XYZ file of C-alpha atoms in Angstrom:
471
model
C -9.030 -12.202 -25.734
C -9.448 -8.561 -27.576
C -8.655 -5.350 -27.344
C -12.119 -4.081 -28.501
C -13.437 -1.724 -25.908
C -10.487 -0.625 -23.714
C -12.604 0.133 -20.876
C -12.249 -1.832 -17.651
C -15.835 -2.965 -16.606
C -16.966 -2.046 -13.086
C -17.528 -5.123 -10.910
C -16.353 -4.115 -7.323
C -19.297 -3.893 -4.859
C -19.370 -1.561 -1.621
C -18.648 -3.927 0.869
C -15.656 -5.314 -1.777
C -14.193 -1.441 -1.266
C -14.781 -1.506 2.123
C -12.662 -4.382 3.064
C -10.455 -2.950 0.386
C -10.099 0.196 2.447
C -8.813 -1.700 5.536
C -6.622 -4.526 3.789
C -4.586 -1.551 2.174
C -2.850 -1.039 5.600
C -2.850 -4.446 7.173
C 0.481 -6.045 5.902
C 3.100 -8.000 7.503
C 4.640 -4.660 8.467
C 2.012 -4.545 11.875
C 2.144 -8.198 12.327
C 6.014 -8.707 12.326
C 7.770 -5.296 11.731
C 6.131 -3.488 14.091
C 8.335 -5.343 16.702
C 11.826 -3.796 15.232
C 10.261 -0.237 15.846
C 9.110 -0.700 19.461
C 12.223 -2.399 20.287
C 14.190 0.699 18.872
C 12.047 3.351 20.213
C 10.417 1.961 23.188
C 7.131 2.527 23.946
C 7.334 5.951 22.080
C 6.805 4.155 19.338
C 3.367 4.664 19.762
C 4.224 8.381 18.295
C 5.611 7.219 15.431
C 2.785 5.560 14.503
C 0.712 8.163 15.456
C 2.727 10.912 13.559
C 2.400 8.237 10.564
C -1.075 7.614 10.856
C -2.085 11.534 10.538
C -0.178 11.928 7.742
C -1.514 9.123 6.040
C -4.702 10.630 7.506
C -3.911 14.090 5.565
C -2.847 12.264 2.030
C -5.763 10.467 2.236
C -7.927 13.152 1.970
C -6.221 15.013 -0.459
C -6.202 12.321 -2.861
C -10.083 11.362 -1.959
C -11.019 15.296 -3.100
C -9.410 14.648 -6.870
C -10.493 10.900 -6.905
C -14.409 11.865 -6.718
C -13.879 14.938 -8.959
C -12.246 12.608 -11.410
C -12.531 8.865 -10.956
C -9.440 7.006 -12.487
C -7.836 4.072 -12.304
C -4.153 5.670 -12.843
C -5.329 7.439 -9.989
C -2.729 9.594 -8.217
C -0.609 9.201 -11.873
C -3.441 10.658 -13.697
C -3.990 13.402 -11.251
C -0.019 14.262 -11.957
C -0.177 14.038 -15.254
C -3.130 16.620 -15.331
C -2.141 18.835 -12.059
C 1.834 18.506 -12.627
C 2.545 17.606 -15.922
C 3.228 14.602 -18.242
C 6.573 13.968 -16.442
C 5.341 13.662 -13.118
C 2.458 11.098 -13.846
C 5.038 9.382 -16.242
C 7.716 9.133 -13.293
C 5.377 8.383 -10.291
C 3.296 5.935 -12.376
C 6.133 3.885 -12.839
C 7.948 3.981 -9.959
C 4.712 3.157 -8.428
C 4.441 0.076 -10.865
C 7.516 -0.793 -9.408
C 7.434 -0.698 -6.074
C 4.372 -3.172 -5.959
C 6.206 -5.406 -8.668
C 8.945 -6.062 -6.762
C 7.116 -6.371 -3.673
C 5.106 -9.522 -4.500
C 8.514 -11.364 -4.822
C 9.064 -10.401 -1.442
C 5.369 -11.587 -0.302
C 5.849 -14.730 -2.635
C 9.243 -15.510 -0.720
C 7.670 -14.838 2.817
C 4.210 -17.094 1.720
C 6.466 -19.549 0.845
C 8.441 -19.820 3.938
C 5.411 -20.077 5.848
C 4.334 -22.996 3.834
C 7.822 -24.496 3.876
C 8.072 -24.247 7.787
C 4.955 -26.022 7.816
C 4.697 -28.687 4.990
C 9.046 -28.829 3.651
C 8.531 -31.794 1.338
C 8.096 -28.525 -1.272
C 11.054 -26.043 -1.199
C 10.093 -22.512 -0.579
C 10.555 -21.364 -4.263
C 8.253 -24.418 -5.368
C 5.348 -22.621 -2.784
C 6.526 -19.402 -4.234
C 5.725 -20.406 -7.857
C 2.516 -21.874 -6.471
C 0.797 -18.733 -4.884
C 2.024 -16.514 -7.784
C 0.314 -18.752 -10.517
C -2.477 -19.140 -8.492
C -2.910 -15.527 -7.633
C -2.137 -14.450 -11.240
C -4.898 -16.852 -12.259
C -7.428 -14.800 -9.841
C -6.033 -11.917 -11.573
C -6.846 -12.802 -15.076
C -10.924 -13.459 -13.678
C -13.179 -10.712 -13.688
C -12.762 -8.124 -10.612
C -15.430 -9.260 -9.060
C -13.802 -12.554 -8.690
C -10.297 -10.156 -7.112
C -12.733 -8.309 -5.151
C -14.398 -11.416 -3.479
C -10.643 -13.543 -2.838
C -9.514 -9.950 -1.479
C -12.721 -9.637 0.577
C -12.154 -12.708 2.712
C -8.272 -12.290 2.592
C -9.072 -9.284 4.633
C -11.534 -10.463 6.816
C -9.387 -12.869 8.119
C -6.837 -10.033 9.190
C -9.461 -8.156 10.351
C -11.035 -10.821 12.385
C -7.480 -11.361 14.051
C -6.903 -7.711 14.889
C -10.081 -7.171 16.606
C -9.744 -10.226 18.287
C -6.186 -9.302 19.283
C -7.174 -5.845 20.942
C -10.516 -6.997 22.759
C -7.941 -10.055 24.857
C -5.021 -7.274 24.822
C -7.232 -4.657 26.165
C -9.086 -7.131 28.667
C -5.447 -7.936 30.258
C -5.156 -4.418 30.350
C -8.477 -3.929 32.892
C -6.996 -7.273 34.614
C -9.583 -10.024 33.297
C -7.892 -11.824 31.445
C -7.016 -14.565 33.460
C -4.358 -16.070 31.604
C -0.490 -15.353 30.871
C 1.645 -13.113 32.899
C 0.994 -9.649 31.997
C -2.023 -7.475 32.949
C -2.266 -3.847 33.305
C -0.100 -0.887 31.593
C 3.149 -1.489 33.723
C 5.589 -2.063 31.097
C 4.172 1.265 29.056
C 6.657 3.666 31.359
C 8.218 1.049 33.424
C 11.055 1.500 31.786
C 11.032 4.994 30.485
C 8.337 5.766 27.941
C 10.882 7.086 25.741
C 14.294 5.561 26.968
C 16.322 5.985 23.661
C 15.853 9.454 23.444
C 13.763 11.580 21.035
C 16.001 10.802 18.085
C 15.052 7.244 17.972
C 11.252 8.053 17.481
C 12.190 10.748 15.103
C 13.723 7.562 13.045
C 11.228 5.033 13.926
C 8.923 7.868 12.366
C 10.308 7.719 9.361
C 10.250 4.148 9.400
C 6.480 3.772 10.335
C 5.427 6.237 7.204
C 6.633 3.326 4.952
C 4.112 1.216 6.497
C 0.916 2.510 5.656
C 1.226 2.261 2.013
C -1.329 0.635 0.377
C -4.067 2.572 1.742
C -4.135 4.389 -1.498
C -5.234 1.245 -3.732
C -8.923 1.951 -2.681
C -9.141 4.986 -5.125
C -7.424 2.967 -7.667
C -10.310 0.048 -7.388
C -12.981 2.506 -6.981
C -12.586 3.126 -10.646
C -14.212 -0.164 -11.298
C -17.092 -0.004 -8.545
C -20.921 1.295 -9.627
C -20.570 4.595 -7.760
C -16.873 5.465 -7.327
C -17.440 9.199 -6.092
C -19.719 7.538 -3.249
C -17.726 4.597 -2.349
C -14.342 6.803 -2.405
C -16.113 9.580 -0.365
C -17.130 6.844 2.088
C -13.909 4.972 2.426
C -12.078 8.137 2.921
C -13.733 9.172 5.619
C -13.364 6.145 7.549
C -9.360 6.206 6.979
C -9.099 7.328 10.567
C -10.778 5.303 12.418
C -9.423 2.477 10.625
C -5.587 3.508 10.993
C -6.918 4.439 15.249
C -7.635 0.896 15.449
C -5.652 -1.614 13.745
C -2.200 0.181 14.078
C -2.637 2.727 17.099
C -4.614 0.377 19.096
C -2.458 -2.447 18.053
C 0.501 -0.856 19.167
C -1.004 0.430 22.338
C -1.584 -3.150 23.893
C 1.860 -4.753 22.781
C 3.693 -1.614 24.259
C 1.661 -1.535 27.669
C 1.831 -5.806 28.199
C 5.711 -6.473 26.697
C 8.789 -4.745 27.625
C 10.576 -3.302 24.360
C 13.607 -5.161 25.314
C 11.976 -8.211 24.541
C 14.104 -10.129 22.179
C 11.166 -11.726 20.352
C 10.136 -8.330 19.681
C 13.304 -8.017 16.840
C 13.072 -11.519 15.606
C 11.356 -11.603 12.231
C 10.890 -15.007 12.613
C 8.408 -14.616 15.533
C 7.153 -11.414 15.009
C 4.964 -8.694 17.578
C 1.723 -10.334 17.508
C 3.347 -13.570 18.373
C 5.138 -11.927 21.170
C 2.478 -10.570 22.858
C -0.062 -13.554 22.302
C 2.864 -15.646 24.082
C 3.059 -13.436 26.842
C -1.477 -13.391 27.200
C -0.297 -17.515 27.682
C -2.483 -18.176 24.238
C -1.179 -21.629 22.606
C 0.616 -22.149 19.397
C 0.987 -18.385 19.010
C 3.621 -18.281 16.339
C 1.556 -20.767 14.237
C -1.889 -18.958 14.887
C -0.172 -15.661 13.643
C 1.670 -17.449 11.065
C -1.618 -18.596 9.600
C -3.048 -15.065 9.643
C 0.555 -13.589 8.090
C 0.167 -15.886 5.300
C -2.927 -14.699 4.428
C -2.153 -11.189 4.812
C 0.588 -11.783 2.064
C -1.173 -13.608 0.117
C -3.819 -10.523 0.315
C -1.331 -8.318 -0.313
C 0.447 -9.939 -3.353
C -2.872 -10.122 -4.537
C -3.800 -6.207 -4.261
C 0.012 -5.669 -5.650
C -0.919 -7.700 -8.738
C -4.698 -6.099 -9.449
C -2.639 -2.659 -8.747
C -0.005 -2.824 -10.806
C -2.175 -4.270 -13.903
C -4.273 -1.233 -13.492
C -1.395 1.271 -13.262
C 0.080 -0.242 -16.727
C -3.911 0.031 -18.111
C -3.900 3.796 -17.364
C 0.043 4.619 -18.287
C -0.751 2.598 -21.622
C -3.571 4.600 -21.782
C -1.972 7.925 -21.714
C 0.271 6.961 -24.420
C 3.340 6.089 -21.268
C 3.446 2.610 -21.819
C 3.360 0.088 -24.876
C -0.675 -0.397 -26.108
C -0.432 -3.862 -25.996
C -1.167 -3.332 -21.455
C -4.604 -2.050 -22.695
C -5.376 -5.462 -23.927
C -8.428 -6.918 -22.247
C -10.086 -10.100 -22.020
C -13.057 -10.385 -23.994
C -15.262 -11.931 -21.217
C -13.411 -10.777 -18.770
C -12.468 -6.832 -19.310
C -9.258 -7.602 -17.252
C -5.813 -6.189 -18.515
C -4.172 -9.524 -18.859
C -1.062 -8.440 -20.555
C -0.504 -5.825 -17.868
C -1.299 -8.862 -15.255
C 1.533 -11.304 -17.071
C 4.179 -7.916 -16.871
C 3.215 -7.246 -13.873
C 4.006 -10.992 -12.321
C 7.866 -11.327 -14.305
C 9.527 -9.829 -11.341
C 7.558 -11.909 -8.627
C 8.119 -14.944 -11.182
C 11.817 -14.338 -11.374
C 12.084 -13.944 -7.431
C 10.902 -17.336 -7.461
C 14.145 -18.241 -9.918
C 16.737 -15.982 -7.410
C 15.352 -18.059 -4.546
C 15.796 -21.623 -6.000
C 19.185 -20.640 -6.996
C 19.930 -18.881 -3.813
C 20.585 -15.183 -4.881
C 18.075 -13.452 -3.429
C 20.985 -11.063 -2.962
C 20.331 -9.488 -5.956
C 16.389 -8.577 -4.724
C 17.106 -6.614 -1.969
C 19.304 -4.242 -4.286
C 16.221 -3.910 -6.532
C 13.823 -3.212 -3.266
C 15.879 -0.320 -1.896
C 15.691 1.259 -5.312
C 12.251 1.654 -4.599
C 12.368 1.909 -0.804
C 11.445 5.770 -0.581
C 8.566 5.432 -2.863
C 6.077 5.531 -0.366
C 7.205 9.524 0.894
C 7.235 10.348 -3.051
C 4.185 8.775 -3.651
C 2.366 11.412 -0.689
C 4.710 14.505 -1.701
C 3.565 13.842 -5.646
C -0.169 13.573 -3.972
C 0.153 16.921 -2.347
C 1.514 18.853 -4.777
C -0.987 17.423 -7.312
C -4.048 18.116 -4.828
C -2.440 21.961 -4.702
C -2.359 22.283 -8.274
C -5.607 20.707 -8.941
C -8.023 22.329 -6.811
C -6.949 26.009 -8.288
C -7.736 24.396 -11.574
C -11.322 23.531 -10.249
C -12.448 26.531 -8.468
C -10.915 28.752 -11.510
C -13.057 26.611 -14.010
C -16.090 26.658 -11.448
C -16.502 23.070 -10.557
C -18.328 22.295 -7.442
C -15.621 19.820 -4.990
C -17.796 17.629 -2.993
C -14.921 16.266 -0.612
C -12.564 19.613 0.453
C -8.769 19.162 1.874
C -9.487 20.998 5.030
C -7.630 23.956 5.473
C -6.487 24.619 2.153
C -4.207 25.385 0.949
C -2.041 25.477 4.693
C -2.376 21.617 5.716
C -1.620 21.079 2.223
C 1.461 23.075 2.406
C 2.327 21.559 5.734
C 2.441 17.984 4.712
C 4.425 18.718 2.027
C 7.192 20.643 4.077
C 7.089 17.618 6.539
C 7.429 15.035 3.415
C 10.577 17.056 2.287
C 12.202 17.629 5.418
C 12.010 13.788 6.526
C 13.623 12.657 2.861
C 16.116 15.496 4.306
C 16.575 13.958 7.472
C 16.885 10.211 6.438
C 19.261 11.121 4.506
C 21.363 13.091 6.769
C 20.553 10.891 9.867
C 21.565 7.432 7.806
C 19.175 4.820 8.890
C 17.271 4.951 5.397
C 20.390 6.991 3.052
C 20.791 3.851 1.102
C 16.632 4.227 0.179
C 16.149 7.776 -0.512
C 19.673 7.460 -2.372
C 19.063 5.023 -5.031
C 15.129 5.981 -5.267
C 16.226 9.182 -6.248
C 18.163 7.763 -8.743
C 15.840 5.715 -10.101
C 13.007 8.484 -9.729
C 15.621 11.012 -11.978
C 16.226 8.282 -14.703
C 12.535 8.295 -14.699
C 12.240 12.008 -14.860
C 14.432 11.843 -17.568
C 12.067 9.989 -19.507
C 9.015 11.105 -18.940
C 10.731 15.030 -19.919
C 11.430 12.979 -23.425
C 7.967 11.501 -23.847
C 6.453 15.387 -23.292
C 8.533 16.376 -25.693
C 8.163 14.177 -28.154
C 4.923 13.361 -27.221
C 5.181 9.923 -27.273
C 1.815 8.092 -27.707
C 0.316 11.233 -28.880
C -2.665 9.249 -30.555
C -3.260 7.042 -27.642
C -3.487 10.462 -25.365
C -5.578 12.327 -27.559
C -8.296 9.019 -27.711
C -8.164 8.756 -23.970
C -8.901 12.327 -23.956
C -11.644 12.137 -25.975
C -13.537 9.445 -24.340
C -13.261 10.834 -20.675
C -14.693 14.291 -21.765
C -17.464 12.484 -23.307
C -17.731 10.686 -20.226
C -17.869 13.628 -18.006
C -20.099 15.201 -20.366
C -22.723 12.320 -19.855
């Protein structure tokens, strides 16, 4: 392993990004989670997803217009650090870091339980400590290697979706000849919003959290041939793909199962499961079991390529120790940002065994708002930036659409739901201690622009992407 040429080498092909693009918001929260929000909000919840899903939609876009001017794989940290300031890409960098770090404990612990229910000669933290070393070891291959495990990953979530809505939406047209639902009785049977407005207004707030993910596209498109291409390309097709697999998703389990379904708010069954019982199919909880555990697995493994690659670009910006711009010699992978990266998943796997998993969930609501300040440091970064570009005359290929007022307008919503969960209550303990954690952040990212920590490492990274751009 060396450190001699700290550039990551491109590997990624197009149809890698594309799956890419749709694995970054299929997760466990639309397989299982989904359930808690329909059973809160009723069929409504279709709204929240909706609202959600143009948001997302509206991000999405504003973060594709500075990825293809400026391809990096700090992404939406870099773009702070140049629109906002050192501070910003220093505090949103991090948190980002460790919001995914933490999170492949949490997909380690659920992997593991799958395995467990299935096979329990091994307990669930031996399973734990076998998909993290195995996952790491993908990790530590080159990215074409992560790009090809994450490929199939997703397909197989893909694969299940589709296959979900075509038998959901056949019920729905009565031809599916099985089960004992058909048709879109149960969509206002009950009152298509029967707990009141303020329990989509909440389930709104709750569905925003799920789409995160969809940004780690821009980060990989770093290392693809063509990233302004590829990012233009999977940008675009963010709509369609949050229409289908969430909207559409949610659409048939609302209009076949009544929200009071108590399956609906089990996590141990789970709204896919639910429904599939309901359509009559056999060993439902085991067929989406099998695709969950993939779908963690997937995402533990896009947490782990993510986080490696947000260390790479802090470290290169002089934000993080040097030693995370390490890369294999054969390779090109970070794999001292990979073995950081995996200590918290690696000591959920200790916390588990020893039955204080307690402890976790503290460390996960410290980072449970990161998703809102992840989109708010987006917009304001996307405002900032494009007045740079026009002023210096630089040509944007892929334009926000109505600048600067959508722009505005997402950012007023972002603030005034952080306003409202905390006021409300359902998320205070989130916004709370992110903010907490976001201002001891703050705090030292302030200190390293002052001090300018990691001057030298700045100035070299400097150097090399304006001869880059000049090429």
């Amino acid at each position: 392993m060396s450190s001699s040429g700290n550039q990551l080498e491109g590997g990624l092909k197009s149809r890698h990004l594309t799956m890419l693009s749709i694995a970054g918001v299929i997760g466990g929260a639309l397989f299982v989670g989904s359930g808690k929000v329909i059973a809160n909000a009723g069929p409504a919840a279709i709204l929240a997803y909706l609202g959600g899903g143009i948001l997302v939609v509206l991000v999405m876009r504003m973060l594709g217009e500075m990825a293809v001017a400026q391809p990096d794989t700090g992404s939406f940290s870099t773009y702070a650090d140049r629109a906002i300031g050192r501070w910003a890409g220093f505090t949103i960098g991090w948190l980002y870091w460790s919001f995914w770090s933490l999170l492949m404990g949490w997909e380690a612990y659920v992997a593991g339980a799958i395995l467990n229910s299935w096979l329990p000669i091994i307990p669930i933290w031996g399973y734990m400590l076998i998909v993290t070393l195995a996952l790491m070891a993908v990790n530590f291959m080159h990215v074409k290697n992560y790009g090809e495990f994450e490929f199939w990953f997703a397909l197989i979530k893909v694969v299940a979706i589709v296959a979900f809505i075509v038998i959901g939406a056949s019920a729905i047209v009565h031809i599916w000849p099985f089960g004992d639902v058909s048709g879109i009785d149960h969509l206002t049977s009950q009152g298509f919003m029967p707990n009141g407005f303020q329990s989509v207004v909440v389930a709104l707030l709750g569905a925003m959290f799920a789409f995160i993910g969809a940004e780690i596209v821009t980060v990989a498109a770093a290392e693809a041939k063509d990233p302004s291409k590829e990012i233009i390309r999977t940008t675009r097709s963010v709509v369609w793909r949050i229409s289908l697999f969430y909207i559409g998703s949610i659409f048939i389990v609302v209009c076949l199962v009544p929200y009071t379904d108590p399956g609906l708010k089990d996590s141990t069954v789970g709204t896919y499961a639910v429904t599939m019982q309901h359509l009559g199919i056999p060993y439902a909880k085991q067929i989406v079991n099998f695709v969950v555990l993939t779908s963690v697995c997937s995402c533990f493994n896009s947490a782990l390529y993510t986080s490696s690659r947000m260390l790479f670009s802090l470290s290169r910006r002089g934000d993080a120790p040097r030693a995370f711009q390490i890369l294999g010699k054969n390779t090109k992978a970070p794999y001292v940002g990979v073995l950081v990266s995996s200590i918290l998943a690696l000591i959920t796997v200790v916390l588990t065994a020893t039955d204080k998993m307690n402890v976790f969930d503290v460390l996960m609501a410290a980072t449970g708002a990161i998703a809102l300040l992840v989109y708010l440091c987006i917009s304001v970064s996307q405002l900032n930036m494009r007045r740079k570009l026009e002023a210096a005359g630089t040509k944007v290929q892929l334009k926000m659409w109505l600048f600067p007022w959508l722009t505005y307008a997402v950012i007023f919503v972002i603030v005034a739901s952080l306003i409202t969960m905390v006021v409300e209550g359902t998320f205070f303990n989130e916004v709370v201690y992110t903010s907490i954690f976001g201002g001891i952040l703050v705090v030292l990212g302030l200190m390293a622009q002052k001090y300018n920590w990691g001057g030298e490492q700045r100035a070299q990274a400097e150097k090399e992407r304006l001869e880059i751009q000049a090429q």
